[in-house]
Coordinates of C-alpha atoms and ligand atoms in Angstrom, one line a residue:
M1 CA -0.4 -16.8 24.6
L2 CA -1.0 -15.1 21.3
V3 CA 2.0 -13.1 20.0
R4 CA 1.6 -10.7 17.2
Q5 CA 4.5 -9.8 14.8
L6 CA 4.5 -8.1 11.5
T7 CA 5.7 -9.7 8.4
A8 CA 6.5 -7.5 5.3
I9 CA 6.7 -9.2 2.0
T10 CA 8.7 -7.4 -0.6
R11 CA 10.0 -8.1 -4.1
A12 CA 13.2 -6.9 -5.8
V13 CA 13.3 -4.0 -8.2
S14 CA 13.3 -5.3 -11.8
P15 CA 16.2 -4.2 -14.0
A16 CA 13.4 -3.4 -16.5
I17 CA 11.7 -0.9 -14.1
A18 CA 12.1 1.9 -16.7
R19 CA 9.5 0.2 -18.8
C20 CA 6.9 0.5 -16.0
E21 CA 3.3 1.4 -16.4
L22 CA 2.5 5.1 -16.0
T23 CA -0.8 6.9 -15.6
H24 CA -0.1 10.5 -14.5
R25 CA 3.6 11.2 -14.5
P26 CA 5.7 11.8 -17.6
R27 CA 8.1 9.0 -18.5
V28 CA 11.6 9.9 -17.3
A29 CA 14.7 7.8 -17.2
I30 CA 14.8 5.6 -14.1
D31 CA 18.1 4.2 -12.9
A32 CA 17.4 0.6 -11.9
A33 CA 20.5 0.4 -9.7
T34 CA 19.6 3.6 -7.7
A35 CA 16.0 2.3 -7.4
A36 CA 17.3 -1.1 -6.1
A37 CA 19.6 0.7 -3.5
Q38 CA 16.6 2.8 -2.3
H39 CA 14.5 -0.3 -2.1
A40 CA 17.2 -2.1 0.0
D41 CA 17.2 0.9 2.4
Y42 CA 13.4 0.7 2.5
E43 CA 13.6 -3.0 3.5
R44 CA 16.2 -2.2 6.2
A45 CA 14.0 0.5 7.6
L46 CA 11.1 -2.0 7.8
V47 CA 13.4 -4.4 9.7
R48 CA 14.4 -1.5 12.1
L49 CA 10.8 -0.8 12.7
G50 CA 10.2 -4.4 13.7
C51 CA 9.0 -6.3 10.6
A52 CA 10.3 -9.7 9.5
V53 CA 11.0 -9.0 5.8
H54 CA 10.6 -11.8 3.3
R55 CA 11.4 -11.3 -0.3
V56 CA 9.3 -13.1 -2.9
S57 CA 11.4 -14.5 -5.8
A58 CA 12.4 -11.8 -8.2
A59 CA 10.7 -11.2 -11.5
P60 CA 13.3 -9.4 -13.6
D61 CA 11.0 -9.5 -16.7
M62 CA 8.1 -7.8 -14.9
P63 CA 8.9 -4.1 -14.8
D64 CA 6.4 -3.2 -12.0
S65 CA 6.9 -6.3 -9.8
V66 CA 8.5 -4.3 -6.9
F67 CA 5.1 -2.8 -6.3
I68 CA 3.9 -5.9 -4.6
E69 CA 1.1 -4.1 -2.7
D70 CA -1.0 -4.2 -5.9
T71 CA -1.1 -8.0 -6.1
A72 CA -3.0 -8.7 -2.9
V73 CA -5.1 -7.4 0.0
V74 CA -4.1 -9.1 3.2
L75 CA -6.6 -9.0 6.1
D76 CA -6.2 -10.8 9.5
E77 CA -8.6 -13.5 8.3
L78 CA -7.7 -14.0 4.7
A79 CA -5.7 -12.8 1.7
I80 CA -7.4 -11.7 -1.5
L81 CA -5.3 -12.0 -4.6
T82 CA -6.1 -9.2 -7.0
R83 CA -6.4 -9.1 -10.8
P84 CA -4.3 -6.0 -11.5
G85 CA -6.0 -3.4 -13.8
A86 CA -2.9 -3.2 -16.0
E87 CA -2.7 -6.4 -18.1
S88 CA 1.1 -6.2 -18.1
R89 CA 1.0 -6.7 -14.3
R90 CA -1.3 -9.8 -14.0
A91 CA 1.6 -12.3 -14.1
E92 CA 3.0 -10.8 -10.9
V93 CA 0.3 -12.4 -8.8
A94 CA 1.3 -16.1 -9.0
A95 CA 4.5 -16.0 -7.0
V96 CA 2.9 -13.8 -4.3
A97 CA 0.0 -16.3 -4.1
E98 CA 2.4 -19.1 -3.3
V99 CA 4.0 -17.1 -0.4
L100 CA 0.7 -15.8 1.0
G101 CA -0.8 -19.3 0.9
A102 CA 1.5 -20.2 3.8
H103 CA 0.1 -17.3 5.9
R104 CA -3.6 -17.0 5.1
P105 CA -6.6 -18.7 3.4
I106 CA -6.7 -17.4 -0.1
A107 CA -9.5 -15.8 -2.2
R108 CA -9.1 -14.4 -5.7
I109 CA -10.6 -11.6 -7.9
E110 CA -11.7 -13.2 -11.1
P111 CA -12.5 -11.7 -14.6
P112 CA -14.1 -9.4 -15.4
G113 CA -13.0 -7.9 -12.1
T114 CA -9.9 -5.8 -11.8
M115 CA -8.3 -4.5 -8.6
D116 CA -5.0 -3.0 -7.6
G117 CA -4.1 -3.4 -3.9
G118 CA -3.0 0.3 -4.0
D119 CA -6.7 1.1 -4.2
V120 CA -7.6 -0.7 -1.0
M121 CA -7.4 1.0 2.3
V122 CA -8.4 -0.8 5.5
A123 CA -9.4 1.3 8.5
G124 CA -10.6 -0.9 11.3
R125 CA -13.7 -2.8 9.9
T126 CA -14.1 -0.5 7.0
I127 CA -12.5 -1.2 3.7
F128 CA -12.3 1.8 1.3
V129 CA -11.8 0.9 -2.3
G130 CA -10.8 3.4 -5.0
V131 CA -12.8 3.4 -8.2
S132 CA -9.9 4.2 -10.4
S133 CA -8.4 3.3 -13.8
R134 CA -7.2 0.0 -12.2
T135 CA -10.1 -1.1 -10.0
N136 CA -13.6 -1.7 -11.4
A137 CA -17.1 -2.3 -10.0
S138 CA -16.9 -6.1 -10.5
G139 CA -13.6 -6.2 -8.5
I140 CA -15.2 -4.2 -5.7
D141 CA -18.4 -6.5 -5.7
Q142 CA -16.2 -9.6 -5.5
L143 CA -14.2 -8.1 -2.6
R144 CA -17.4 -7.3 -0.8
G145 CA -18.6 -10.9 -1.3
F146 CA -15.4 -12.2 0.4
V147 CA -15.4 -9.8 3.3
A148 CA -19.0 -9.2 4.2
P149 CA -19.3 -12.5 6.1
L150 CA -16.3 -11.3 8.1
E151 CA -18.2 -8.1 9.0
Y152 CA -16.2 -5.6 7.0
D153 CA -18.0 -2.8 5.4
V154 CA -16.8 -2.0 1.8
R155 CA -17.1 1.6 0.7
P156 CA -16.1 2.6 -2.9
V157 CA -14.5 6.0 -3.3
V158 CA -14.0 7.8 -6.6
V159 CA -10.4 8.8 -7.2
R160 CA -9.4 11.4 -9.8
G161 CA -6.1 12.9 -10.8
C162 CA -3.8 10.3 -9.3
L163 CA -3.1 6.5 -9.7
H164 CA -4.7 4.8 -6.7
L165 CA -6.8 5.6 -3.7
K166 CA -3.7 5.3 -1.5
S167 CA -1.9 7.9 -3.6
A168 CA -4.5 10.3 -2.2
V169 CA -5.1 8.9 1.3
T170 CA -3.6 6.5 3.8
T171 CA -4.2 5.6 7.5
I172 CA -2.0 7.1 10.2
N173 CA -4.1 5.0 12.6
D174 CA -7.6 3.6 12.5
E175 CA -9.1 7.1 13.3
T176 CA -6.7 9.4 11.5
L177 CA -5.9 9.8 7.8
L178 CA -3.2 11.6 5.8
I179 CA -4.9 13.0 2.8
N180 CA -4.7 15.0 -0.4
Q181 CA -8.4 16.1 -0.6
A182 CA -8.0 17.5 -4.1
W183 CA -7.9 13.9 -5.5
L184 CA -11.0 12.6 -3.7
A185 CA -14.7 13.3 -3.8
P186 CA -15.7 15.4 -0.8
G187 CA -17.3 13.8 2.3
A188 CA -16.0 10.2 1.9
F189 CA -13.9 10.5 5.1
D190 CA -16.1 12.7 7.3
D191 CA -15.9 10.2 10.2
F192 CA -12.1 10.5 10.5
Q193 CA -9.6 13.1 11.7
L194 CA -7.7 14.3 8.7
V195 CA -4.2 15.5 8.4
D196 CA -3.9 17.4 5.0
V197 CA -0.7 17.2 3.0
D198 CA 1.1 20.5 2.5
L199 CA -0.3 21.9 -0.8
R200 CA 3.2 22.0 -2.2
E201 CA 3.5 18.2 -1.7
P202 CA 0.5 16.7 -3.4
D203 CA 2.1 13.3 -3.6
G204 CA 2.7 13.2 0.1
A205 CA -0.5 11.4 1.3
N206 CA 1.1 7.9 1.1
I207 CA 2.5 6.7 4.4
A208 CA 3.0 3.2 5.8
R209 CA 2.1 2.1 9.3
V210 CA 4.4 -0.3 11.1
F211 CA 2.9 -0.9 14.6
N212 CA 2.3 2.7 15.9
R213 CA 5.2 4.1 13.9
L214 CA 5.1 5.6 10.3
L215 CA 7.4 5.0 7.4
Y216 CA 7.5 7.9 4.9
S217 CA 9.3 9.4 1.9
E218 CA 12.0 12.0 2.6
G219 CA 10.5 13.9 -0.3
F220 CA 7.8 15.6 1.7
P221 CA 9.5 17.6 4.6
R222 CA 6.6 20.1 5.1
T223 CA 4.0 17.4 5.5
R224 CA 6.4 15.4 7.7
E225 CA 6.7 18.5 10.0
R226 CA 2.9 18.6 10.3
L227 CA 2.9 14.9 11.4
E228 CA 5.7 15.4 13.9
E229 CA 4.0 18.5 15.3
R230 CA 1.1 16.2 16.1
G231 CA 3.4 13.8 17.9
Y232 CA 3.7 11.0 15.3
D233 CA 6.9 9.0 15.1
V234 CA 8.0 9.3 11.5
T235 CA 10.9 7.4 9.9
T236 CA 11.9 8.6 6.4
V237 CA 13.5 6.8 3.5
Q238 CA 14.7 8.1 0.2
V239 CA 12.5 6.7 -2.6
G240 CA 12.7 9.3 -5.3
E241 CA 13.9 6.9 -8.0
I242 CA 11.0 4.6 -7.2
A243 CA 8.6 7.5 -7.3
K244 CA 9.4 8.1 -10.9
A245 CA 7.5 4.8 -11.6
E246 CA 4.5 6.2 -9.6
G247 CA 5.4 4.1 -6.6
A248 CA 5.5 5.2 -3.0
V249 CA 6.1 3.7 0.4
T250 CA 3.0 1.5 0.9
C251 CA 3.3 -0.1 -2.6
C252 CA 6.7 -1.7 -2.0
S253 CA 5.4 -4.2 0.6
L254 CA 2.5 -6.2 1.9
I255 CA 2.6 -5.8 5.7
F256 CA 0.5 -8.1 7.9
K257 CA 0.1 -9.6 11.3
E258 CA 1.7 -12.9 11.9
H259 CA -0.2 -15.1 14.4
H260 CA 1.9 -17.3 16.5
C261 CA 0.6 -19.4 19.2
L262 CA 3.1 -19.9 22.0
S263 CA 2.4 -22.0 25.0
A264 CA 2.8 -20.1 28.3
V265 CA 6.1 -20.7 30.1
Ligands
CIR1 C1 1.9 1.1 -12.0 O1 1.5 2.0 -12.8 O2 1.2 0.1 -11.8 C2 3.2 1.2 -11.4 N1 4.1 1.9 -12.2 C3 3.1 1.9 -10.1 C4 2.3 1.1 -9.0 C5 2.4 1.8 -7.7 N2 1.6 1.0 -6.8 C6 1.1 1.5 -5.7 O3 1.3 2.7 -5.3 N3 0.4 0.7 -4.9

């Protein structure tokens, strides 16, 4: 019998998080202890939703290391280690590589390619990739080379006005997206049902799927209401301190299926 479980890999908040990379937000003071407490709540929420949470060894000298999503793209068949677009973040990948190597065959984006995992959104057999300040054409071509034999279709999407593709759009399920259309070229997601964020909550398009439930920031109550009206099961966490570093809920974990073979009893 094949049993599927979800593993979530996380990484502790660095005490140096206030020195994080920023692209669109003004730099404001970030309290590392508050960010760490919010991150611990986030991990507990993942456990409650049914994930086995494993922390990668901390990297206190890497300010953005909590944003582990950017270091890899994990598919059922393989994991692709990224080469983050911000040079200061490239050293984050090594420790994640070690952990993922125990779960998946590994491929790796090489120079001159750059890619942040936050730019990669998998919806069924389609992989949308943000063309952003962090992810370039070579990175996207390399990704296509790895996944085309696995019958994934890779579609680049231009992102403007925000950090990553997944700042602007994430999957609610394989047919439905939560989206801020203002940050995306029109038409890219015509094949999907779309739930628009409330206009007063432009940062609200980032939501994490855990089985058929959703993990979301407390910071977007109007958009949350839209989701709940449509019948989605939404758990919220407070991640306001982490958001000051341009992070959101998907970026603090790598969530993937664990394949266990159990013999029938
Ligand atoms: C950065 O600029 O790289 C970090 N301060 C924020 C990264 C957030 N990552 C994500 O949403 N996937």
